[in-house]
Structure formats: structure tokens, C-alpha cells
Amino acid sequence: MKKLTSDQIRKMFLDYFAEHGHMVEPGASLVPHNDPTLLWINSGVAALKKYFDGTEKPKNKRITNAQKSIRTNDIENVGKTARHHTFFEMLGNFSIGDYFKKEAIFYAWDFFTNEKWLGFDKDKLYVSIYIDDKEAYDIWVNDIGLNPSRILKSKDNFWQIGVGPCGPNSEIFYDRGEKYDPKGLGEKLFFEEIENDRYVEVWNVVFSQYNAEEGVDQKDYKELPQKNIDTGMGLERLVSIIQGGETNFDTDLFLPIIRATEKMTSKKYEGENKMAYRVIADHIRTVTFALADGATFSNEGRGYILRRVLRRAIRYGKQLDIKGAYMYKLVPVVAENMRGYYPYLIEKIEYVQILVKAEEERFDTTLNEGEKILQSYLEDNNLKVLDGEVVFKLYDTYGFPLELTKEIAEEKGLTIDQEGFDRCMEYQRERARSARSDDQSMSKQSVDLMNFTKESEFVGYCHNENTSKVIGLFKNGERVDELTDSGEIVFEKTCFYAESGGQIYDTGIIFNDDTHLEVIKVSKAPLKQHLHTVKVKNGTVKVGDEFTLRINLEDRNLIRANHSSLHLLHAALHKVVGAHVNQAGSYVCKDYGRFDFTHYEKLSDSQIKEIERLVNEKISNKLAVVTELMTIEEAKKSGAVALFDEKYEDEVRVVSMGEFSKELCGGTHVSNTSEVGIFKIISEESIGSGIRRITSKTNFKAYEEYLSLQQLLESLATDLKVNSISKVSEKLQQLIKENSDLNKTINELKDKLSAFASEDLLKEAIEADGLKIIITKVDVDNGELKTLAQTLVEKLKDGVAFIYTLNDEKLLFTAACSQSAIAKGIRASDLVKTAAVICGGNGGGRPDLASAGGKDASKLEEALNKIKEICKIN
């Protein structure tokens, strides 16, 4: 077997399939573009869904790629096993309606066993197939010459996710030898499908030949009109075998990270420390690539997953006695180690480090306190199940991902109260966030649209109206002979822009002497023809009919102005904020433009003003907007800004605005920046950690914003009784100071009243079990309950204060306990929780001070009796 680096293995794979007529498709971003069904790209085929489901037709039906992928469904196993990862690379070869089983199996075998390529020993390879796939069996035995004794027939070898394309699959396994077979079970491990480290799956080819449908048995699935091949091979596994690593982590993909981590601690990569090192090495790769690809930390969706991954790694760093923020220091190690195939990581190091360090510091401030609370709870309660409310508090207050608490609990032999946690999430459901499924089925193939090859030309850059013939009619994706109500039309030529690149589609009308159509939407068919979704107002449409197409020019002009303004905004951001700013998304319609960009902090008021000033300066400079056609390489050499991970055609449009802005763009633009009129930033906000969003308006819409602000100031001036809007700020500052002084006076009076009230309440104290106990209703603001309860206990010295308010049938309980009360088993958290549960509410807190709410006031007496019982009041 050849000795190869991971870079050499990746290149060898891609070179092999390029030699066999495959187009090398650049790997897609981990953050899916235009696919709301996925949180992450999680396989090689996920990045090619548009080809497999027929949304687009590829230039070449044979494709190969090396695809970054993230999966976190088995995160708890990462570090424990030899091969689990959250980030991995999937090497794949794909056939979209071209070759099928015979060629796919040959390519796999040839790549593995041919001395020109990997040169594996054939006697080390085993194969599994679907139990009923006779065709695959015959190919392996008769064409490849594999001994049938090395073939496993399994009912599990059938790939299907939901509805859509599916089919049987065949896997290749590599025998790593007796060293990885401590019990000496030999081939029994493989044929009885026992979990083991000896027979390692290295190749999986899916024969996508059926269409899964809801409610239809697998045996009755219909054959696909276009049969496909989907192959996946994990780079990390292959590297481990070729480099002789005991695990995937003992290879050149991970060891540089592990060695860099070793320098931060006295604990070496050995024994029980190995798991922590492996978790850190895996997770920093995930975080680095995800952030570099435009993901962010947040409390929902992919941002929550990313936060969970980083926080798990931070905790394992503490097990290695690494102090303070440290993960950000490993970002350059990952970037340098992977720069051979992913050179863009080098440019992103500083940006990624800033985000990682900020997230580490944010978590570090809460991790220690959260772990203390968890440890205290475990010591105080001899339980086997961790209370759901405690789990929720760790999640909600201290940022502990649920899975992290589960993992800590498991280490201590506990389970968690999932039902109780879910109840708390429901109770505070505004904090709950829904996340989409990682795995989604592919759409049903639209055969008619996929096979529609007639060309359609877009003439909308130069024309707002044109005459053209109908060349295709469709209804719900199926070809039809005529339209009488609604459907989709393809013309030989069209001036209507199809939604793409963040710019909305054109609307307008299509007509001739007999028929009038309203254009509802314009999208792109699989072969890029503009597909006009229309509503037939009167008449009939048939193929060959000639029509006049006319866009809504007023709307188009507004869209153009907004789109061009975003190019100026992008360039201004580079000038004012920094070169690290990258576009992370955009949306352009007639009413506004929206621009998302990478940046790690809120823009200052001065930055926003300068950006706005700069854009308006370029508008007033009347810069000519010039569009040129070039090759993608020429465009990049010219300095044109290309969007990260965007797939471009061989020939691209480059839009320049003087020397200030030059970008690759297929949208519609003004001919001179003066046509933008005015540019006004409406808002600047965060849409996730590391991603900011600017919403802006131009022309008359911007003027309306200024007018609205003017009217607001005039209204304020009237309300404040000043005779000029220039005096509004001064008057407001005066009122703010007066309000502050009044609040200070009010709080001083409240403290005095609270002191008087506590003196009266002390007279209600009842002695029980050596403690003085107060249980009573009070008439104070909810915000003062805790202060009053603490004051009472301080004056009681050895005692309990349980006080509550009742407003609009809503109860709020607060309890405070002295240390002597806690020593006798009376905890404030238990008291309020008991009362709240009886009254249909929830809540909690510390043993010495806690609050909770109740919804059912009719149960108040029952709740108070229970509190008296706990306090041993007869």
C-alpha cells in the first residue's frame, strides 16, 4: 500500500474520476445556499440535490467532488470512538442519468486495487449488497471476479430518506487485520454485522433507481426515468487506513491540532486524556470551517448547533486543565493544515478567531457558575434523575446546551428529566427555537422540465418590452398543449428578469390581440430558461403563439436603483469597516434593499453616518455604471468582487461603478449612479453572531423616510412644547435628568416604606421547630418582593419568610430562608416550587432565595397549607 498524505489522497481521488470523464465540482459551502430544508451540507450528494431532483441539469452528467460536511446527530460519540466526527470530508463520484451499476462498481474497485492508484490488496476487501439486488451481485462476481464468499447480502443495504429518489446500495470494507480483532472472531465480525474496528467501511455507492412515494410499499416503487449514481467515501477513514493510524485522529488531518493543544497543558495525548484531545481536534475543525463558510453562533438552528459544538470542546479543555480561552488559538493550526485544498481559510483566520474568542469568553463567565450549581444540586439531592427545572435553568440562564448537561449527568450515572425540561421550555416558549431537520428527502423529479432543452434568451438588460413566440407550456411542471387559466410559459426571448442572485423577479403583462396574461412570478427552469408563471385574464395560450411582453417599468427602475445602491454599500463597508467584510446574503425588491455581511460587532453611529455619506457622495458623483462580459478568471484578475462559494458560469457579467465598485453580478442596474437618487440606511442589526444586516432605501422611498423623520421631530417638538425641532434634544435631556432625580427619590421612599412594612410583618411571625416563620400576603410591587423577603429573614435571624402577591388572579410567591432553616431541610426553592405547582405554575431559585408564579388562585389555600406543613406549623 502506498504511503500518502491526506492532500495527496484527496487529489488522487479527484484525478482518477477526472480521467474517467467526470467534471470536478468545487465543494459547496457548509451553509446551504437556496435550500431551506437543510441546516448543513451533510454529504456529497446534499450539495448536488438540484441535479438529482431535476431542479437543474448539470453541464456534465458525470461529477466528482470533495465535499465538506457536518453531522452532529452522534456528537456524544465523538472522541469516544475511532471514527465519529462532526466535521468530515466526503469524496464522491456521481452519475446523473449516465452510467449505472456496472461502471460505478468497476470505478470503485479499480481505484482501490489498481497499482496506478491506491493499490490495495484485493484479499483485504469485502463487499455488502442489498439482499435482493441480483444485478449488483452478478457484477461483483462475474465482472469483477470477487469470490462470493466475500459478499454480504443485507436487507439494510437500501438507501432512502423520505420520498423521492432512492435505491439499493453496495459498500466496500477494508480488513485492517487481527490487531483490531482482540477476540479473534475473524470474518464473523463482518458477516454477522458486529460493531468492530477490523472491517471498516470505506466506500458506499447508492444505485438511485426508484422513486419512493408516500403510502407505497418499497417493492412497488416505480423506476426513475433518470437513474443516478451517488457514491460516498469518507476521507478521514481512508487516510487512517493508508497512514496506519490506530484511529482517524492518529493521522495528518488531526495530529497537528492535537500537538498544538498539547503545548497548552501538561497532560499528554495518552490514556484517558485521548478523548478530550480528540473532541477538541474534531470540534475546532467544525467551528473553523463553519464560521469561515458564513455560519454564526446563536440560540437557534445551525447557530445553536455550532455553539453546542464549541461549548462541548471548551468543557473538555477544562478536563485537560487548559485555562481561559484557548480554542481560538487553534484556528490558525486548522487553516494552515488544510490550506492545500482550502486556501480561503488563511484569509479568514483573524475573523474566525475574533468570533471564537468572543464566544469562549461569553461561555467561560457562566460555565464555572453553572457547573457549581449542578454540582451543588447533585450533592444536596441523592437522586438518579436530574430535575428538569435544573436542566432548564442551566440551559436558559447559563447557556448549557441540553446535550452537554445530558453528557455530564451520564458521567455521574444519572439520567435527566426530559419531560420536566420540555414543560419548562413550553412555559417559556418564546425562548424555544425550532430547528429544521438535517436530512430531507429530495423533490420528485419534474421530467418534462428536465427534458425541455429549447433555448430561451433574456433580453431584459437592454429592453423593457419585446415580442416573442411561446416555445413551452407547463402546468405544475408537466408539459401541456394549452393554457386557459394559470401555468408556466417559456418564450424564445424575454425581457422579464427571473429571480436570482437576491434580486426579485419582474412583474408585468403579456398580451396579443386575443389573449391577456398577468405575470405573477418568473423563475428559472432546470436548464436556466426563464419560466413565467402567469394568470390568464382572457383567451388561450398555445405553443407557437406570438405575444408582446412588457415589464412593469416603474417597479424595475426602483429595483435597479436598490440593487446598484447595494453595490455601493458593499464597497463603502470595505472602506469604512474593513476588508474582512464579506457579503453573506442580500435581497432586492422595489421597496428596499437588504444587505447581510460578516462583521463581529455592531456598527457605530459614526460608521453608519460615514457609510451613508460615502454612498451618497458616489451617487452625486454621477459615476457611469458599466457592464462587461469576461471569463471568470479574467474577472477575478481584474479585481472584481466574487461572492464566496457562488457558482458562476464560464462567462460572467462584471458591473463597475467608476473606480469605486466592481462586482460579478447578473442582476439589473442603473446606467449611472445618479439614478439612485438618495440612499438612506433604515436599520443596522444583528441576525446572528458575526452577521450584520443593513436595510436601506433609495429614491422617493428614501425621501419618504426623511419626511417621516421630519414629521416625527415636529410632533415631538409640539409635545415637548418647544418652538423648534433643533431644541428637541436639549428638552429631552432635561426631562431625562428630572426623571432620574424623581426615581432616586421614589426608591428612597420605597426603602423607608419597606422598612416600616417589615416591622409590622415581623409581628406576624410564628415559632415552629426553633424557627420564626412568616407566611403572609403583601401589597408591594413584584420587583420589591425579594428585597422585602431578604429584609425579613435578616431581622428574624433564624427563620423563613414566605410572602406572595395576588394581582388579576395571578400569584407571585417569594421565599427567603436563613442558613439555620436550610440546615433543617427547609429551602426557599422547594417552598416556591411546591406552591407554584399546586397553583398551576412554575419557578425556582436558590435554597436561600427563590421566586415562582401561579396561575390558579383558587388553589391558594391548599398551597399555603402545604407550606405550613413543610415548615411544621400545626
PDB file of N, CA and C in Angstrom, residues 139 161 500 793:
ATOM      1  N   ILE A 139     -22.567  -8.507 -11.046  1.00  0.00           N
ATOM      2  CA  ILE A 139     -21.455  -7.646 -11.467  1.00  0.00           C
ATOM      3  C   ILE A 139     -20.229  -7.916 -10.609  1.00  0.00           C
ATOM      4  N   ILE A 161     -34.440   8.293   2.134  1.00  0.00           N
ATOM      5  CA  ILE A 161     -34.785   9.311   3.126  1.00  0.00           C
ATOM      6  C   ILE A 161     -36.080   9.955   2.667  1.00  0.00           C
ATOM      7  N   SER A 500     -33.143  35.648  -9.001  1.00  0.00           N
ATOM      8  CA  SER A 500     -31.851  35.007  -8.760  1.00  0.00           C
ATOM      9  C   SER A 500     -30.895  36.043  -8.194  1.00  0.00           C
ATOM     10  N   VAL A 793     -35.937  38.050  56.717  1.00  0.00           N
ATOM     11  CA  VAL A 793     -35.114  36.950  57.228  1.00  0.00           C
ATOM     12  C   VAL A 793     -33.907  37.491  58.003  1.00  0.00           C
TER      13      VAL A 793
END
